[in-house]
Amino acid sequence: MEQLNLPPLFHASGVVRLPGSKSISNRMLLLAALAEGTTEIRDLLDSDDTRVMLDALQKVGVGVTAIGTNAYRVDGCAGRFPVKDADLFMGNAGTAIRPLTAALALSGGSYRLSGVPRMHERPIGDLVDGLLQIGTDVRYTGNPGFPPLAIGPATISLQGPIRARGDVSSQFLTALLMALPLTGEQAVIEMTTELISKPYIEITLNLMARFGVRVEREGWQRFTIPAGQRYCSPGLLHVEGDASSASYFLAAGAIAGGPVRVEGIGRQSIQGDVRFADELEKLGARITWGDNFIEARAPESDKLRAFDLDFNHIPDAAMTLAVAALFTDGRCVLRNIASWRVKETDRISAMATELRKLGATVEEGGDWLAVSMSRGDPANAVSPAPTFVPNAAIDTYDDHRMAMCFSLAALGGVPVTINDPKCVAKTFPDYFDAFAEVTAPVIAIDGPSASGKGTVAERVAAKLGYHYLDSGSLYRLTALAAIRAGVALDDEAGVAPLAATLPATFEGGRILLSGDDVTEAIRTEEISAGSSKVAALPAVRAALLDRQRAYRRFPGLVADGRDMGSVVFPGATAKVFLTASAEARAERRYKQLIAKGMSANIHALLQDLQERDARDAQRSVAPLKQSDDAELVDTTPLGIEEAVAAVMTIVERQQM
Ligand code: DC
């Protein structure tokens, strides 16, 4: 079995662009298929669960064409699937099997739906009961009440309301609501129980409306779909970011400093899970809402408050709060979460088992969970901190959310192992990279030309076992690429696209541009001067931003360059400004050149450095200066190893 070892983590900050919402992606795909006309869907989630839906639609003959990254064209078939007989594999995707079952049952074809073993343990009986009331032919081919299912053609009759339960999963109601307009007749659904997870029904109704179908709702009790409605493509649709996936990053910001910003959701979101941010706020976290972002920071006191709350409205995001509970100041109770028992795994039981491995005391009920974290000796501290058991190996039960939630435990400052980390592919294949981009420690090192920062940074990285980013080389590569492409170095609109798509690779100390070794070529005087020109172009700096941030990986990063601590990694764990007198730097460069057998003049070198310092300090974009929060290391009297030791002292102090 694969394992991921997370290092001890202490601080979270940064920006995450969220992948598309699973709930919205799979609903939009199906509605586009059930509609008349062609729909273009952008920012679709690329994950196991959406692939299940895409594959199934293609198998039943719906025209689905990839037209770019995460963009698809769906040629609607108005609910009349061209392929009338098919076997469909649904993996463990509840958002695919439930609504597809309903739509296929009304389509007049013969289909068999099955999934992974866990899918065959997840209930579907309440949906099938609803479908049988209107004359569809849906049969259990395994255990009654559970997939696999066989569907056949049937005569549909919509006499009287469909009576359906809504206390096990809201997806049964979603499935009925999305499929019933295919009949063209008036359809009424009456709930016979309390409806859970209501915000998911709001997503369903919202998206149906975008495809032109209106549902009349009386409370959460009775839903009427007036006769004569058809789904019509709205043309172009965008999928908003996944609010459930956002919960891990927002929690990280609330637990470990922040700010952590998630982009792709905000005030305008139609997903109920954005309300997770309100719950975090109740714990004391500081939350900021934008139209297209949410940001979380730790409370002013730095301590999250214990809670006792009902989470029926955010069942998925609530799992994140079960792990966040470890970081609060007392016993936390999560209530009204019975649906956890029928998800990817029995999440109440799985959560209890794994939280205990970290040192928590956990009580478990049919629909609730209580979590109390063990603490340091109260005699030794006013408010003892939670004590995490190091090196816990967390089992994930083939449940993406278990894996994502428990990554937060490393913020307790202990190493944590996640078993079978790839299960995150269900909804967020790149989750751990994104998590590293806001939690992996960063040591930012800046300083003037020839201060030795490159050498020192590289050695500090080697000592810590961290990755190393020589950001100057990216500006140098950009200058070289521009010169090779015949683009003028001050042509901002021409150079920026080259920076954005730089075909550069770094292989064991060698630097390649389009496969060509340019390690020496980017160190010439011409390129030094050229890189300083392109580095002054704001569009070039913006184009390199994401690329530089992607270097932030576990177990950590040493980043060397001008704006590492101010713009690229403002939340860096440690910021160092490495300098030396101009005379000392000129002398070092002189010795380097002589050692290489080149001729050099120390006076010319000194003058050159002084001029460059002045130019660098005065430029308007990313000028050379020691930022307020950076610690100064003057290497004038130090050898390389002493300079490395001085930086290591700063790093170790910051990581306490
Ligand atoms: O560190 P270096 O000499 O390799 O950097 C090359 C040029 O790029 C130099 O003019 C400084 C500039 N630079 C920058 O503006 N921002 C960075 N993060 C790194 C380098």
XYZ file of C-alpha atoms in Angstrom, residues 36 54 93 157 163 243 261 289 314 364 435 438 457 494 501-502 550:
17
model
C -32.215 20.129 -26.151
C -18.676 11.332 -18.556
C -19.845 7.877 -7.416
C -47.969 6.944 -15.128
C -44.060 9.743 -1.809
C -16.789 24.319 -1.588
C -7.396 32.183 0.486
C -15.670 36.951 1.851
C -22.964 20.717 5.605
C -19.584 8.064 19.046
C -2.000 21.405 0.504
C -0.080 26.500 1.588
C 20.538 29.042 -0.089
C 5.972 39.867 -26.129
C 5.265 28.998 -20.960
C 9.013 28.715 -20.331
C 4.474 25.500 -7.388
